[in-house]
PDB file of C-alpha atoms and ligand atoms in Angstrom:
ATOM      1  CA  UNK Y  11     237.133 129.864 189.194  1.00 59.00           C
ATOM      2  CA  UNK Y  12     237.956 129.949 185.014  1.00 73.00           C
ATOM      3  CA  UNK Y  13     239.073 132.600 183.509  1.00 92.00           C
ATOM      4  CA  UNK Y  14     238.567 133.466 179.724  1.00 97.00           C
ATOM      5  CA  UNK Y  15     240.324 132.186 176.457  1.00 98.00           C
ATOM      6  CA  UNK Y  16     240.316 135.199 173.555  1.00 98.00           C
ATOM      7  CA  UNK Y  17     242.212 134.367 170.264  1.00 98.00           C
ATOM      8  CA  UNK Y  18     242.962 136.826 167.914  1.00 98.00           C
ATOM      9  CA  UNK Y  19     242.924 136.387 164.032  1.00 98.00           C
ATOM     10  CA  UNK Y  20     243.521 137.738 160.644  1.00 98.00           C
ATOM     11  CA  UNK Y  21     245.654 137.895 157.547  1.00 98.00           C
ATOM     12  CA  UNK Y  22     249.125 138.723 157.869  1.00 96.00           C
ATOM     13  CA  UNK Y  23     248.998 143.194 157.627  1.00 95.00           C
ATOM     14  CA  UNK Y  24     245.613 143.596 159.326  1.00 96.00           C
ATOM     15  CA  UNK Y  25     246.484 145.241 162.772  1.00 94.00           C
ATOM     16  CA  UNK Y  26     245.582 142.191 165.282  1.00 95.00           C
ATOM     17  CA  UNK Y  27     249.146 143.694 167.139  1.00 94.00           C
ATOM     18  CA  UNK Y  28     247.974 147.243 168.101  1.00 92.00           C
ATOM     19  CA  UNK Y  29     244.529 145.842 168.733  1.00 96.00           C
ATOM     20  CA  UNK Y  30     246.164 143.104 171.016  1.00 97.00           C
ATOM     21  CA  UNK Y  31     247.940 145.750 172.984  1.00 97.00           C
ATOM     22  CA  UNK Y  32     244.847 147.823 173.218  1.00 96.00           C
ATOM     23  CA  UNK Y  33     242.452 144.618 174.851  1.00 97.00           C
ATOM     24  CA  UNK Y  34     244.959 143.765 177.102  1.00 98.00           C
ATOM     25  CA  UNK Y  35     245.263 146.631 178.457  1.00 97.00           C
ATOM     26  CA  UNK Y  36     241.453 147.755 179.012  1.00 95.00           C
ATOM     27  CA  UNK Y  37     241.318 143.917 180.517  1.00 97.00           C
ATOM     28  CA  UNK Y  38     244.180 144.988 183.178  1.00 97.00           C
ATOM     29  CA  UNK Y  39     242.641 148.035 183.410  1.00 95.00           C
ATOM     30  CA  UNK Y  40     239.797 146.257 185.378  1.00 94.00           C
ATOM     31  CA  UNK Y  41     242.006 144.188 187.421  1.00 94.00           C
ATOM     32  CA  UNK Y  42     241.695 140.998 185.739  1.00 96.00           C
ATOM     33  CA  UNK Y  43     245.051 138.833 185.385  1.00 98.00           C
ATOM     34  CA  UNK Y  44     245.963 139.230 181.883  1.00 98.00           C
ATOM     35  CA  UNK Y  45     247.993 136.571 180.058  1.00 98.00           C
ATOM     36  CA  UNK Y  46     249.230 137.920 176.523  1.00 98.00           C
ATOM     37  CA  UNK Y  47     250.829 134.945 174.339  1.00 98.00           C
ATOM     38  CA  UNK Y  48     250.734 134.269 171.073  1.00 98.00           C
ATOM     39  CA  UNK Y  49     251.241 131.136 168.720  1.00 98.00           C
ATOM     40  CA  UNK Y  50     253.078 129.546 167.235  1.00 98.00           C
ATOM     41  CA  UNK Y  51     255.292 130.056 170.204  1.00 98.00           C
ATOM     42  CA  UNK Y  52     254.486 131.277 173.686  1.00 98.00           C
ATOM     43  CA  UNK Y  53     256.856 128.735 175.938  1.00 98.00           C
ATOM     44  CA  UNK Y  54     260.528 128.607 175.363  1.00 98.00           C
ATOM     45  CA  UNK Y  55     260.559 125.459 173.001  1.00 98.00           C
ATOM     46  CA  UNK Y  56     257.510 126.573 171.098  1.00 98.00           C
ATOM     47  CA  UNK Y  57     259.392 129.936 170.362  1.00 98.00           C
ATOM     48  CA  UNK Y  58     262.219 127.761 168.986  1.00 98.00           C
ATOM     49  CA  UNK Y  59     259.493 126.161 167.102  1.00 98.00           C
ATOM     50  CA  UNK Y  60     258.370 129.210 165.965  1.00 98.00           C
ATOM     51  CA  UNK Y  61     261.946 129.953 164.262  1.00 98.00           C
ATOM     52  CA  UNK Y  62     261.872 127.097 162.191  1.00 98.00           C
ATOM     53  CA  UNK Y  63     257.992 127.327 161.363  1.00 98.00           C
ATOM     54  CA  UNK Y  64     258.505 131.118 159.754  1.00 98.00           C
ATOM     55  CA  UNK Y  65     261.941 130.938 158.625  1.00 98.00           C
ATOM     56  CA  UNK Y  66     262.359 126.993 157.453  1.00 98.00           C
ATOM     57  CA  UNK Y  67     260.951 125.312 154.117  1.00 98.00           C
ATOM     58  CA  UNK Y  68     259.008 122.322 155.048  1.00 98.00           C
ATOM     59  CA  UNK Y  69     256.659 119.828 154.166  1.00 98.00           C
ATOM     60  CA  UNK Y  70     253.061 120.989 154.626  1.00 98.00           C
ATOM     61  CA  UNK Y  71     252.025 118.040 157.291  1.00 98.00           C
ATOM     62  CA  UNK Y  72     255.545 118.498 159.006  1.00 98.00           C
ATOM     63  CA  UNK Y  73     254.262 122.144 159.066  1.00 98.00           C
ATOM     64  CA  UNK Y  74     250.767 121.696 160.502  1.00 99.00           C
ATOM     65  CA  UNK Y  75     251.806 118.901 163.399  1.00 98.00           C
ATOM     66  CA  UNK Y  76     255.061 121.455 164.462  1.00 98.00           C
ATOM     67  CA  UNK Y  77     252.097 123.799 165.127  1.00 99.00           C
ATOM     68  CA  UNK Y  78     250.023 121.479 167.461  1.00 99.00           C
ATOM     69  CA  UNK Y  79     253.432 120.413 168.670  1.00 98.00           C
ATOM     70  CA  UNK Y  80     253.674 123.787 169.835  1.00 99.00           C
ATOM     71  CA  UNK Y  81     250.169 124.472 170.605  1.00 99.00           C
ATOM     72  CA  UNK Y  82     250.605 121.413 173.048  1.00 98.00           C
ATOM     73  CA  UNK Y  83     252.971 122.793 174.977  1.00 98.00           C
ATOM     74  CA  UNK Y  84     251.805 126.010 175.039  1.00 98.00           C
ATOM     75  CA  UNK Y  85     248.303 124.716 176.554  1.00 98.00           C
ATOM     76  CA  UNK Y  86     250.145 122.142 179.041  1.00 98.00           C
ATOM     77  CA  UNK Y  87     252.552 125.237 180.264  1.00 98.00           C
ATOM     78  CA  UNK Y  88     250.547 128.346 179.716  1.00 98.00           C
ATOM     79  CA  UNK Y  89     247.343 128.438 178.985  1.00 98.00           C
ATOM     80  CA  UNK Y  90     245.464 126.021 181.147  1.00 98.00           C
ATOM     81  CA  UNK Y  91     247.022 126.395 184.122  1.00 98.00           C
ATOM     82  CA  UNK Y  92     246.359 130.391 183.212  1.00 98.00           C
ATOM     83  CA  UNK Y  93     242.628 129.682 182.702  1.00 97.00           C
ATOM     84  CA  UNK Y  94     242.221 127.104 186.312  1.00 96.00           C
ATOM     85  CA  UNK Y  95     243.865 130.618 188.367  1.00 96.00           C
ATOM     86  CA  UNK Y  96     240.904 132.551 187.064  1.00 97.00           C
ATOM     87  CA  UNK Y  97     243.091 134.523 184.504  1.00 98.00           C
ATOM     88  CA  UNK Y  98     241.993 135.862 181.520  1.00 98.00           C
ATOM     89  CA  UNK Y  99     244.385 134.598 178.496  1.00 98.00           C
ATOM     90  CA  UNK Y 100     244.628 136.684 175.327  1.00 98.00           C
ATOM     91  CA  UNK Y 101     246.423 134.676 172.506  1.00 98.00           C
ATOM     92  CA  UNK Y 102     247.753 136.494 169.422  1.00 98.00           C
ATOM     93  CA  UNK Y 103     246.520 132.863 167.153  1.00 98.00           C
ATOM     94  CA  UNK Y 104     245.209 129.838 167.833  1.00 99.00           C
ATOM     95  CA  UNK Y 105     244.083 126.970 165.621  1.00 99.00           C
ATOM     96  CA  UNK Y 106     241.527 128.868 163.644  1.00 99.00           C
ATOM     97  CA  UNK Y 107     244.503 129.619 162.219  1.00 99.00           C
ATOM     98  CA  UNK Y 108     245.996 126.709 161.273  1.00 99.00           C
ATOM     99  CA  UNK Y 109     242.428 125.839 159.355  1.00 98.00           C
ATOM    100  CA  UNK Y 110     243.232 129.096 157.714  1.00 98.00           C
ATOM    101  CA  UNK Y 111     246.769 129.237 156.887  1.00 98.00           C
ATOM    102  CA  UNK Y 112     247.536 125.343 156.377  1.00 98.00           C
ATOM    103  CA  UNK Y 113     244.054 124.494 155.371  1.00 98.00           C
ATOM    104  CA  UNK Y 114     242.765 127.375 153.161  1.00 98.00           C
ATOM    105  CA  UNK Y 115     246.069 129.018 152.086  1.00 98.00           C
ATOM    106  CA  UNK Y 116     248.305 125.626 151.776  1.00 98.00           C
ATOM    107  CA  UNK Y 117     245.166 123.587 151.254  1.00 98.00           C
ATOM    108  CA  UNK Y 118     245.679 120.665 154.140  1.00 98.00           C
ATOM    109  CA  UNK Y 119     242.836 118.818 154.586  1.00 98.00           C
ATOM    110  CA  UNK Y 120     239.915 120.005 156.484  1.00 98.00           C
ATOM    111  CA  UNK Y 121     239.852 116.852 158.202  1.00 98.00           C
ATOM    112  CA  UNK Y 122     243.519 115.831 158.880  1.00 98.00           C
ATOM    113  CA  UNK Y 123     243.603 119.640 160.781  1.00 98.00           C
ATOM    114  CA  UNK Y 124     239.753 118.610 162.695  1.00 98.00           C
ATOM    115  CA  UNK Y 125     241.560 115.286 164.068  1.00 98.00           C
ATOM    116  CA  UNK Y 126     244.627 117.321 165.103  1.00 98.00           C
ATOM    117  CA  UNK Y 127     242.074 119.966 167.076  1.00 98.00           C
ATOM    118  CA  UNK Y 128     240.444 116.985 168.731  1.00 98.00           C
ATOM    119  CA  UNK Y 129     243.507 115.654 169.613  1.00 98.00           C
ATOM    120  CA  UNK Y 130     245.287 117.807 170.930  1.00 98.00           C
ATOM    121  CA  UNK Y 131     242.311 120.097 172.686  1.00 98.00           C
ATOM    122  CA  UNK Y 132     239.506 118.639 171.981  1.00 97.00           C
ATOM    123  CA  UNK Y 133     238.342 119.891 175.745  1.00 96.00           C
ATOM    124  CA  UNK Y 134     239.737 123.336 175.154  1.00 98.00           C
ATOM    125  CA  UNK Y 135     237.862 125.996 172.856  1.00 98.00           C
ATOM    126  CA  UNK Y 136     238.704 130.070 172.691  1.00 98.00           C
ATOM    127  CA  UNK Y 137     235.541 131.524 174.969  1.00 98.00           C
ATOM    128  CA  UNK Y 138     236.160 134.074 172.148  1.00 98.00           C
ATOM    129  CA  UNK Y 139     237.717 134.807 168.881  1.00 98.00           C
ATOM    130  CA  UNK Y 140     238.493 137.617 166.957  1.00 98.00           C
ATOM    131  CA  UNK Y 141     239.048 138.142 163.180  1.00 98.00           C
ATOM    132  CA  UNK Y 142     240.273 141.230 162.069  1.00 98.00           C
ATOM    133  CA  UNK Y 143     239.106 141.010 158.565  1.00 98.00           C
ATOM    134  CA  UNK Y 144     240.787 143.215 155.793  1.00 97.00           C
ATOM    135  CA  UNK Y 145     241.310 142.923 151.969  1.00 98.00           C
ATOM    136  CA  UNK Y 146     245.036 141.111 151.166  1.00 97.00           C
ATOM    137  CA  UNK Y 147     245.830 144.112 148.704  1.00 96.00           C
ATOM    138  CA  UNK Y 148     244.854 146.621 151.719  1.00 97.00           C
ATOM    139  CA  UNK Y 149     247.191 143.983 154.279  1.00 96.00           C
ATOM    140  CA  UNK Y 150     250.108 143.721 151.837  1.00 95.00           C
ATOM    141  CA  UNK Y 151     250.401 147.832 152.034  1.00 94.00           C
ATOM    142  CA  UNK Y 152     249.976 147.890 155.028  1.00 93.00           C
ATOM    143  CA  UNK Y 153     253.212 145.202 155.508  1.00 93.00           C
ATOM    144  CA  UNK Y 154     255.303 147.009 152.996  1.00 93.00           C
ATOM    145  CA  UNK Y 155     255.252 150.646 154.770  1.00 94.00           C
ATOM    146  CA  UNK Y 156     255.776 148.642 157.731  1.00 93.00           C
ATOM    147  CA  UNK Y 157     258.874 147.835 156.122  1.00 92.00           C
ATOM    148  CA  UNK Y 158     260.202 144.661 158.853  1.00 93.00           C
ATOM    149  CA  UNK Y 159     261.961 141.424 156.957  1.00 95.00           C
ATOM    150  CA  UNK Y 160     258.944 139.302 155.792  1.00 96.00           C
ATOM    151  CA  UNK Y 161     258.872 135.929 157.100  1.00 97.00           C
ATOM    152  CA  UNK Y 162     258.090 133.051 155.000  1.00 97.00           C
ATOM    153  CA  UNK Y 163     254.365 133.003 155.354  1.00 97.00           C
ATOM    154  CA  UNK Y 164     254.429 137.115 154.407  1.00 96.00           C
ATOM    155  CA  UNK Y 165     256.414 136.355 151.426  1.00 96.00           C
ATOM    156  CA  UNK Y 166     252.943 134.743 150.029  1.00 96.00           C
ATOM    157  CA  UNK Y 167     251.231 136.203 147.022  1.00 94.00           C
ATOM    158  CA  UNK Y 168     247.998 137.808 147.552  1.00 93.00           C
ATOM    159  CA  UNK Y 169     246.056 134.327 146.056  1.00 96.00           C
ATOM    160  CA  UNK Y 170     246.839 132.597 149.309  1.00 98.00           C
ATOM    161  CA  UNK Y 171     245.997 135.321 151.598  1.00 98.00           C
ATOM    162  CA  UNK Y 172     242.640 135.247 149.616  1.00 98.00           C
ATOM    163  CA  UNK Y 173     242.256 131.489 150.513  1.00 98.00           C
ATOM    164  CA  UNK Y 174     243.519 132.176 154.022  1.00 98.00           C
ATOM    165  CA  UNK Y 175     240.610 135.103 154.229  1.00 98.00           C
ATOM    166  CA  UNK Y 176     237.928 133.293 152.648  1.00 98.00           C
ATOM    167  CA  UNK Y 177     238.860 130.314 155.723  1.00 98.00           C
ATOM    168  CA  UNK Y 178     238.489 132.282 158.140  1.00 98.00           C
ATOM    169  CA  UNK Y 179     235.263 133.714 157.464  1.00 98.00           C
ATOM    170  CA  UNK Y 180     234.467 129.998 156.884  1.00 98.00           C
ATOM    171  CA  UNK Y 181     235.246 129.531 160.655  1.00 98.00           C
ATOM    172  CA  UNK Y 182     233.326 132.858 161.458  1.00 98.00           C
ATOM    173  CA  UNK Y 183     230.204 131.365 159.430  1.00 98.00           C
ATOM    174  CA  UNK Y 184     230.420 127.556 161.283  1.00 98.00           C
ATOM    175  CA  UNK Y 185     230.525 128.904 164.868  1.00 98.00           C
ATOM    176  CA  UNK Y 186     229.043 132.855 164.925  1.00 98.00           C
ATOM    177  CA  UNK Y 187     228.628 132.642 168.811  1.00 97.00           C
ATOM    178  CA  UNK Y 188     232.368 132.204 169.250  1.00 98.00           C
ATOM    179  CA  UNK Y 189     233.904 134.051 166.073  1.00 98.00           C
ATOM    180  CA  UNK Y 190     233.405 137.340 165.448  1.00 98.00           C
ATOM    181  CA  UNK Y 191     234.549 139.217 162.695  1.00 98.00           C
ATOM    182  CA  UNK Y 192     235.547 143.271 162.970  1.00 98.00           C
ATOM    183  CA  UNK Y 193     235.946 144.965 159.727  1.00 98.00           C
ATOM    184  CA  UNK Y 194     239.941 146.163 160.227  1.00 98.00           C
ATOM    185  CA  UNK Y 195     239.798 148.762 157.447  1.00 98.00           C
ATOM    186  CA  UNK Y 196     238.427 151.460 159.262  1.00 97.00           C
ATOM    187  CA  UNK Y 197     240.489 154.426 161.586  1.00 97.00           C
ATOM    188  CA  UNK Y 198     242.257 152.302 164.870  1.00 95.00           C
ATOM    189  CA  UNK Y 199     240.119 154.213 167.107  1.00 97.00           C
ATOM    190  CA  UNK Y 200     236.631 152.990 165.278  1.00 98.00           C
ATOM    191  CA  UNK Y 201     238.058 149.239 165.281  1.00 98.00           C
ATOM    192  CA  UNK Y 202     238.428 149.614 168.940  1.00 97.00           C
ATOM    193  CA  UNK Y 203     235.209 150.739 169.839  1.00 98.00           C
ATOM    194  CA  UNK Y 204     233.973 147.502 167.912  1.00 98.00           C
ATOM    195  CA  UNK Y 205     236.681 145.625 170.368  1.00 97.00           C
ATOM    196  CA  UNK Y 206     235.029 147.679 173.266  1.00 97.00           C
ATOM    197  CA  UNK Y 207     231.106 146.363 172.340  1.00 97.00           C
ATOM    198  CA  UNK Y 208     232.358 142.858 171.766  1.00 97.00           C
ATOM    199  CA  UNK Y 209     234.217 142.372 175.073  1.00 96.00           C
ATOM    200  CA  UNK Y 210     232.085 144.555 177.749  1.00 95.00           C
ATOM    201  CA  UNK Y 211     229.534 141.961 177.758  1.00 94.00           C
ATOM    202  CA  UNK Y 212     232.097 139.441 178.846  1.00 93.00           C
ATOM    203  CA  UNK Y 213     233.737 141.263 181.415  1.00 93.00           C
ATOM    204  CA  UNK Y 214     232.456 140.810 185.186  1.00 88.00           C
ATOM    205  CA  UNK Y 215     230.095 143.513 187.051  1.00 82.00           C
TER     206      UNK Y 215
HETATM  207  P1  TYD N 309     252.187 136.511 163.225  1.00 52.81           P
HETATM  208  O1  TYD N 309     251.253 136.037 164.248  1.00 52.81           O
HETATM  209  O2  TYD N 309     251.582 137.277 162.112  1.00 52.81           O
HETATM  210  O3  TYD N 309     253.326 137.285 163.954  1.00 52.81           O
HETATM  211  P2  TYD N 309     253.965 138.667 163.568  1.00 52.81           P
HETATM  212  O4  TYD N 309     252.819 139.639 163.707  1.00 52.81           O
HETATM  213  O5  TYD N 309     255.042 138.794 164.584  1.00 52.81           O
HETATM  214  O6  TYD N 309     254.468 138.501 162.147  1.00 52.81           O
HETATM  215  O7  TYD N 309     253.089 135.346 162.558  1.00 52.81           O
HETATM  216  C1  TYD N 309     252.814 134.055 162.662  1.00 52.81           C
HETATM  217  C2  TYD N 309     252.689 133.428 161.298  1.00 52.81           C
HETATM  218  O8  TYD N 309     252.415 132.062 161.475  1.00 52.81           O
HETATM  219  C3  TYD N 309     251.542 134.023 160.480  1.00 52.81           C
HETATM  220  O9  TYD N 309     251.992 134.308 159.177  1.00 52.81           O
HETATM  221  C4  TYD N 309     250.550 132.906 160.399  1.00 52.81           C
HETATM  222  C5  TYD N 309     251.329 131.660 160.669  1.00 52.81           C
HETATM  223  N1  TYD N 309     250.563 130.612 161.361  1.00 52.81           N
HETATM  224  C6  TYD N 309     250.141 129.514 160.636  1.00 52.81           C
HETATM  225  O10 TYD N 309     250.393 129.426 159.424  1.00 52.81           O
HETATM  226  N2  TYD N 309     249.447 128.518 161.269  1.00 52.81           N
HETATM  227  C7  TYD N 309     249.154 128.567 162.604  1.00 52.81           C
HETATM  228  O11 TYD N 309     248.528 127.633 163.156  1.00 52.81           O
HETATM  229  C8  TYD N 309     249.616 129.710 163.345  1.00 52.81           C
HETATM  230  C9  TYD N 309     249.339 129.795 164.811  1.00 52.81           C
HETATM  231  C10 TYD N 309     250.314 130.708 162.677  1.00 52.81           C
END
């Protein structure tokens, strides 16, 4: 028995959060085993990881290996041993977002991020992944009225979370079957309807 792998996606401001909540629940809802995590992070050290990825200045490689660092331990601890029960895992990122953070906002090599993947999963892909896709200028409202501390990736200008959108449609383009993009600039309720038609398929009898 395997359960499923569903990453979650999108620029910084586009709602993945309240859709997260919203898919986990109408998972539990059917009495799957829900495992909600999110990256970088999800174990203890890959939370402290997580600290010094959003808060501390760093080289761009040193940035992009402290992320599959993390991711590493996060598979090892969490998520495989989550998938081999049967459980259904829903992870708030994943490495489509390191192409499109690192590689199309910071511009890391396609490549360097590829041999990193293989390395450090190359037996593990997301059954599923979803963008939410939404215009930076409509995200970087959205952030503002939000009104929390912006971390150091939110303190980008909207240029990079152009190059960050453009790489993940990119991704979306390269593997359709896997990556699907829903349109977040629409009412919460109409975004999860799109949610609903995307995962009912999935979900057993
Ligand atoms: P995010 O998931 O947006 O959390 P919150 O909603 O609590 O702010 O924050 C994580 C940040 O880390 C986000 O700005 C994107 C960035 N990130 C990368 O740059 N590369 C990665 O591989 C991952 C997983 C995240």
């Amino acid at each position: 028995m395997t359960g499923r792998f569903i990453t979650i996606e999108g620029i910084d401001g586009a709602g993945k959060s309240s859709q997260i909540g919203y898919l986990v629940e109408r998972l539990c809802s059917r009495g799957l085993e829900v495992v909600s995590t999110r990256e970088p992070g999800g174990t203890a050290l890959g939370e402290k990881l997580r600290e010094l990825l959003l808060h501390e200045p760093m080289n761009l490689e040193t940035e992009a290996l402290l992320m599959f660092a993390a991711r590493r331990e996060h598979i090892a601890r969490v998520i495989s041993p989550a998938l081999a029960r049967g459980a259904w895992v829903v992870c708030d990122r994943f490495t489509d977002a390191t192409f499109a953070y690192q590689g199309g906002g910071r511009g890391l090599a396609w490549w360097k991020i590829e041999t990193l993947e293989d390395w450090v999963h190359g037996d593990l892909q997301p059954d599923l992944t979803l963008i939410f896709d939404l215009a930076p200028e409509v995200a970087a409202g959205r952030l503002a009225r939000a009104g929390n501390a912006p971390d150091k990736f939110e303190r980008e200008q909207a240029g990079f979370f152009a190059r960050v959108r453009m790489a993940y449609q990119e991704r979306a383009a390269a593997d359709p079957t896997r990556v699907r993009v829903v349109d977040a600039d629409r009412p919460p309720q109409v975004i999860r309807d799109s949610v609903d038609a995307i995962i009912t398929p999935l979900l057993p009898p």
